[in-house]
Short mmCIF file of C-alpha atoms in Angstrom, two decimals:
data_model
loop_
_atom_site.label_atom_id
_atom_site.label_comp_id
_atom_site.label_asym_id
_atom_site.label_seq_id
_atom_site.Cartn_x
_atom_site.Cartn_y
_atom_site.Cartn_z
CA UNK V 414 15.78 -21.66 -8.59
CA UNK V 415 13.25 -18.98 -7.36
CA UNK V 416 13.14 -17.70 -3.94
CA UNK V 417 9.22 -17.99 -3.67
CA UNK V 418 7.02 -20.37 -5.49
CA UNK V 419 3.54 -20.82 -5.87
CA UNK V 420 1.42 -23.80 -7.16
CA UNK V 421 -0.53 -24.14 -9.08
CA UNK V 422 0.65 -21.41 -11.71
CA UNK V 423 -2.93 -21.50 -13.39
CA UNK V 424 -6.13 -23.40 -12.29
CA UNK V 425 -9.53 -23.26 -13.78
CA UNK V 426 -12.42 -24.74 -11.53
CA UNK V 427 -16.33 -24.43 -10.99
CA UNK V 428 -18.38 -22.77 -8.67
CA UNK V 429 -18.69 -24.14 -5.26
CA UNK V 430 -15.41 -25.93 -5.26
CA UNK V 431 -12.67 -25.61 -2.57
CA UNK V 432 -9.12 -24.56 -3.66
CA UNK V 433 -5.81 -24.23 -2.45
CA UNK V 434 -3.06 -22.33 -3.43
CA UNK V 435 0.30 -22.83 -1.98
CA UNK V 436 3.21 -20.73 -1.41
CA UNK V 437 6.59 -21.63 -0.33
CA UNK V 438 9.60 -19.74 0.25
CA UNK V 439 13.49 -20.26 0.93
CA UNK V 440 14.44 -16.74 1.79
CA UNK V 441 13.98 -17.58 5.31
CA UNK V 442 11.49 -14.75 5.93
CA UNK V 443 9.19 -14.54 8.92
CA UNK V 444 6.64 -12.40 7.20
CA UNK V 445 4.36 -13.84 4.39
CA UNK V 446 1.07 -12.25 2.39
CA UNK V 447 -1.39 -13.26 0.19
CA UNK V 448 -2.67 -10.49 -2.48
CA UNK V 449 -5.10 -10.71 -5.22
CA UNK V 450 -4.64 -8.64 -8.20
CA UNK V 451 -7.78 -7.52 -10.26
CA UNK V 452 -7.81 -5.20 -13.19
CA UNK V 453 -8.17 -1.36 -12.49
CA UNK V 454 -7.83 -2.32 -8.83
CA UNK V 455 -4.32 -3.00 -8.09
CA UNK V 456 -3.10 -5.51 -5.49
CA UNK V 457 -5.33 -5.93 -2.37
CA UNK V 458 -4.57 -7.71 0.86
CA UNK V 459 -6.12 -10.59 1.80
CA UNK V 460 -4.19 -12.16 4.87
CA UNK V 461 -0.97 -11.70 6.09
CA UNK V 462 1.24 -13.37 8.67
CA UNK V 463 4.36 -12.49 10.62
CA UNK V 464 5.22 -15.75 12.22
CA UNK V 465 3.65 -19.20 12.10
CA UNK V 466 1.22 -18.26 15.20
CA UNK V 467 0.39 -14.83 14.18
CA UNK V 468 -2.35 -14.73 11.42
CA UNK V 469 -3.94 -11.35 10.41
CA UNK V 470 -6.91 -10.78 8.01
CA UNK V 471 -6.18 -7.98 5.59
CA UNK V 472 -8.80 -5.81 3.61
CA UNK V 473 -10.54 -8.66 1.58
CA UNK V 474 -10.64 -11.76 3.64
CA UNK V 475 -13.95 -12.79 3.29
CA UNK V 476 -14.28 -15.96 1.48
CA UNK V 477 -10.84 -17.02 2.22
CA UNK V 478 -8.69 -18.64 4.78
CA UNK V 479 -5.10 -19.38 5.07
CA UNK V 480 -2.81 -21.90 6.82
CA UNK V 481 0.60 -21.45 7.78
CA UNK V 482 1.90 -25.03 8.01
CA UNK V 483 5.70 -23.57 8.69
CA UNK V 484 7.91 -20.61 8.26
CA UNK V 485 8.15 -21.40 4.72
CA UNK V 486 4.71 -22.47 3.79
CA UNK V 487 1.89 -20.35 3.20
CA UNK V 488 -1.35 -21.65 2.26
CA UNK V 489 -4.51 -19.88 0.77
CA UNK V 490 -7.94 -21.75 0.44
CA UNK V 491 -10.76 -20.67 -1.07
CA UNK V 492 -13.96 -22.75 0.95
CA UNK V 493 -16.31 -22.49 -1.59
CA UNK V 494 -15.00 -20.64 -4.87
CA UNK V 495 -17.31 -18.04 -6.63
CA UNK V 496 -16.90 -16.25 -10.05
CA UNK V 497 -15.80 -12.97 -8.39
CA UNK V 498 -12.78 -14.47 -6.99
CA UNK V 499 -11.47 -14.71 -10.41
CA UNK V 500 -8.08 -13.21 -10.38
CA UNK V 501 -4.27 -13.24 -10.29
CA UNK V 502 -3.34 -14.60 -6.86
CA UNK V 503 0.49 -13.34 -5.72
CA UNK V 504 2.28 -14.61 -2.61
CA UNK V 505 4.81 -12.41 -0.96
CA UNK V 506 7.66 -12.73 1.66
CA UNK V 507 9.57 -9.90 3.43
CA UNK V 508 12.27 -10.12 6.00
CA UNK V 509 12.68 -8.47 9.52
CA UNK V 510 13.75 -4.95 9.31
CA UNK V 511 13.20 -4.76 5.74
CA UNK V 512 10.06 -2.99 3.77
CA UNK V 513 10.85 -4.99 0.27
CA UNK V 514 8.34 -7.67 -0.33
CA UNK V 515 9.51 -10.43 -2.57
CA UNK V 516 6.79 -11.95 -4.69
CA UNK V 517 5.90 -15.36 -6.09
CA UNK V 518 5.20 -15.63 -9.90
CA UNK V 519 1.49 -15.64 -9.08
CA UNK V 520 -1.59 -18.20 -9.90
CA UNK V 521 -4.22 -17.08 -12.15
CA UNK V 522 -7.15 -18.37 -11.01
CA UNK V 523 -10.57 -18.70 -13.12
CA UNK V 524 -13.74 -19.68 -11.34
CA UNK V 525 -16.63 -20.62 -13.81
CA UNK M 260 -11.31 7.84 -1.20
CA UNK M 261 -8.20 5.10 -1.76
CA UNK M 262 -5.58 5.11 0.52
CA UNK M 263 -2.99 5.29 -2.57
CA UNK M 264 -4.19 6.74 -5.71
CA UNK M 265 -2.40 6.84 -8.99
CA UNK M 266 -2.99 8.26 -12.42
CA UNK M 267 -3.64 4.70 -14.33
CA UNK M 268 -2.48 6.23 -17.59
CA UNK M 269 -1.77 4.60 -20.15
CA UNK M 270 1.22 7.00 -20.88
CA UNK M 271 2.57 6.25 -24.40
CA UNK M 272 6.28 7.89 -24.87
CA UNK M 273 8.79 7.73 -27.32
CA UNK M 274 12.37 6.48 -26.67
CA UNK M 275 14.51 9.31 -25.16
CA UNK M 276 11.53 11.18 -23.52
CA UNK M 277 11.37 11.95 -19.91
CA UNK M 278 8.06 10.84 -18.21
CA UNK M 279 6.57 11.50 -14.78
CA UNK M 280 4.44 9.36 -12.64
CA UNK M 281 2.30 10.91 -9.59
CA UNK M 282 0.80 9.39 -6.55
CA UNK M 283 -1.19 10.62 -3.79
CA UNK M 284 -1.60 8.94 -0.32
CA UNK M 285 -4.48 9.68 2.06
CA UNK M 286 -3.03 8.75 5.60
CA UNK M 287 -0.55 11.33 6.88
CA UNK M 288 0.54 8.71 9.48
CA UNK M 289 2.22 6.98 6.32
CA UNK M 290 6.02 6.65 7.05
CA UNK M 291 7.52 4.53 4.01
CA UNK M 292 7.39 4.94 0.38
CA UNK M 293 8.24 3.02 -2.56
CA UNK M 294 7.92 2.44 -6.10
CA UNK M 295 7.25 -1.26 -7.36
CA UNK M 296 7.41 -2.03 -11.44
CA UNK M 297 5.57 -4.95 -12.57
CA UNK M 298 6.06 -6.32 -16.18
CA UNK M 299 2.91 -7.85 -17.96
CA UNK M 300 1.75 -11.01 -16.44
CA UNK M 301 4.82 -10.87 -13.95
CA UNK M 302 5.29 -10.33 -10.42
CA UNK M 303 5.75 -6.80 -8.86
CA UNK M 304 9.48 -5.98 -7.95
CA UNK M 305 10.93 -3.06 -6.01
CA UNK M 306 12.35 -0.38 -8.15
CA UNK M 307 13.25 1.89 -5.26
CA UNK M 308 12.49 3.55 -2.03
CA UNK M 309 11.53 6.96 -1.58
CA UNK M 310 12.86 9.13 0.90
CA UNK M 311 12.07 12.55 2.08
CA UNK M 312 15.18 14.26 0.79
CA UNK M 313 14.49 12.89 -2.71
CA UNK M 314 16.58 10.29 -4.18
CA UNK M 315 18.05 9.02 -7.70
CA UNK M 316 18.95 5.89 -9.20
CA UNK M 317 20.33 5.98 -12.48
CA UNK M 318 17.66 7.48 -15.00
CA UNK M 319 15.16 7.17 -11.96
CA UNK M 320 14.28 9.87 -9.53
CA UNK M 321 11.61 9.81 -6.64
CA UNK M 322 10.37 12.40 -4.59
CA UNK M 323 8.21 12.78 -1.44
CA UNK M 324 6.33 15.63 -0.24
CA UNK M 325 4.85 14.90 3.02
CA UNK M 326 3.03 17.94 3.36
CA UNK M 327 1.08 17.57 0.56
CA UNK M 328 1.05 13.55 0.80
CA UNK M 329 2.24 13.34 -2.73
CA UNK M 330 5.08 10.84 -4.48
CA UNK M 331 6.69 11.16 -7.78
CA UNK M 332 8.71 8.93 -9.89
CA UNK M 333 10.72 10.55 -12.87
CA UNK M 334 12.02 8.46 -15.51
CA UNK M 335 14.58 10.36 -17.94
CA UNK M 336 15.84 8.92 -21.27
CA UNK M 337 13.12 6.25 -21.63
CA UNK M 338 14.17 3.12 -22.86
CA UNK M 339 11.80 0.23 -24.53
CA UNK M 340 12.62 -1.77 -21.58
CA UNK M 341 11.01 0.50 -19.17
CA UNK M 342 7.61 -0.28 -20.46
CA UNK M 343 5.64 -1.93 -17.62
CA UNK M 344 3.15 -0.88 -14.69
CA UNK M 345 4.68 1.19 -12.05
CA UNK M 346 2.99 0.89 -8.54
CA UNK M 347 2.98 3.28 -5.80
CA UNK M 348 3.29 1.55 -2.45
CA UNK M 349 3.07 2.97 0.96
CA UNK M 350 3.28 1.43 4.30
CA UNK M 351 2.18 3.01 8.06
CA UNK M 352 4.46 3.55 10.70
CA UNK M 353 4.99 0.50 13.22
CA UNK M 354 2.80 -1.68 15.38
CA UNK M 355 0.58 -3.91 13.81
CA UNK M 356 0.98 -1.86 10.43
CA UNK M 357 4.53 -2.89 10.35
CA UNK M 358 5.11 -4.64 7.04
CA UNK M 359 1.35 -4.29 5.59
CA UNK M 360 1.80 -2.27 2.26
CA UNK M 361 -0.82 -0.68 0.80
CA UNK M 362 -0.61 -0.68 -3.33
CA UNK M 363 -1.67 2.15 -5.52
CA UNK M 364 -3.72 0.49 -8.88
CA UNK M 365 -0.67 1.00 -11.25
CA UNK M 366 0.46 3.49 -13.88
CA UNK M 367 0.84 1.80 -17.32
CA UNK M 368 3.92 3.07 -19.02
CA UNK M 369 4.62 2.10 -23.21
CA UNK M 370 7.78 3.34 -24.58
CA UNK M 371 7.67 3.25 -28.14
CA UNK M 372 10.57 2.99 -30.80
#
């Protein structure tokens, strides 16, 4: 089984809808991250969390919110989806004392 | 100026070729450097860390030049399976920056028979 899972893997939604992307991990890592990837722009950090009570904005947090429900779960919400939020979204984890991030398989989101 | 810049390519090379990718970073306080590999429609995975003294892992060699704020990745004897996007990744030192990785936009490599 994968160490970092994301649901859903693909989602098509309409403008204005609320969407939640979920991430779960079995690695026991305290640090979790949400990125989006767009062609030509690489990975950009949306939010990150160093533990359940510590949540921080990344470089492109506008239009997004997160919830760290437990050490193993980190959800990303789009309160009112817009077409320019169409992208590939990755969740990642990292353990203490390490710089290696482990990524989930990604969620391909399309907002029409 | 982007914090981490890479030549996006694409690089198209024959099997057996040697290919080099370059990356520059803007923040001189950056302390940790990495190359990640991302296959098409897959998640990124750590390829190797980059140390000041340079380091090698099989056919892959990574180098760091702190004075020029420049990182490189050399792939020797390219294989078809090396075809992927290579991401240059940088982390600032300590404090609230610890664990925040900044990714370049990636360099696309295609190795052909």
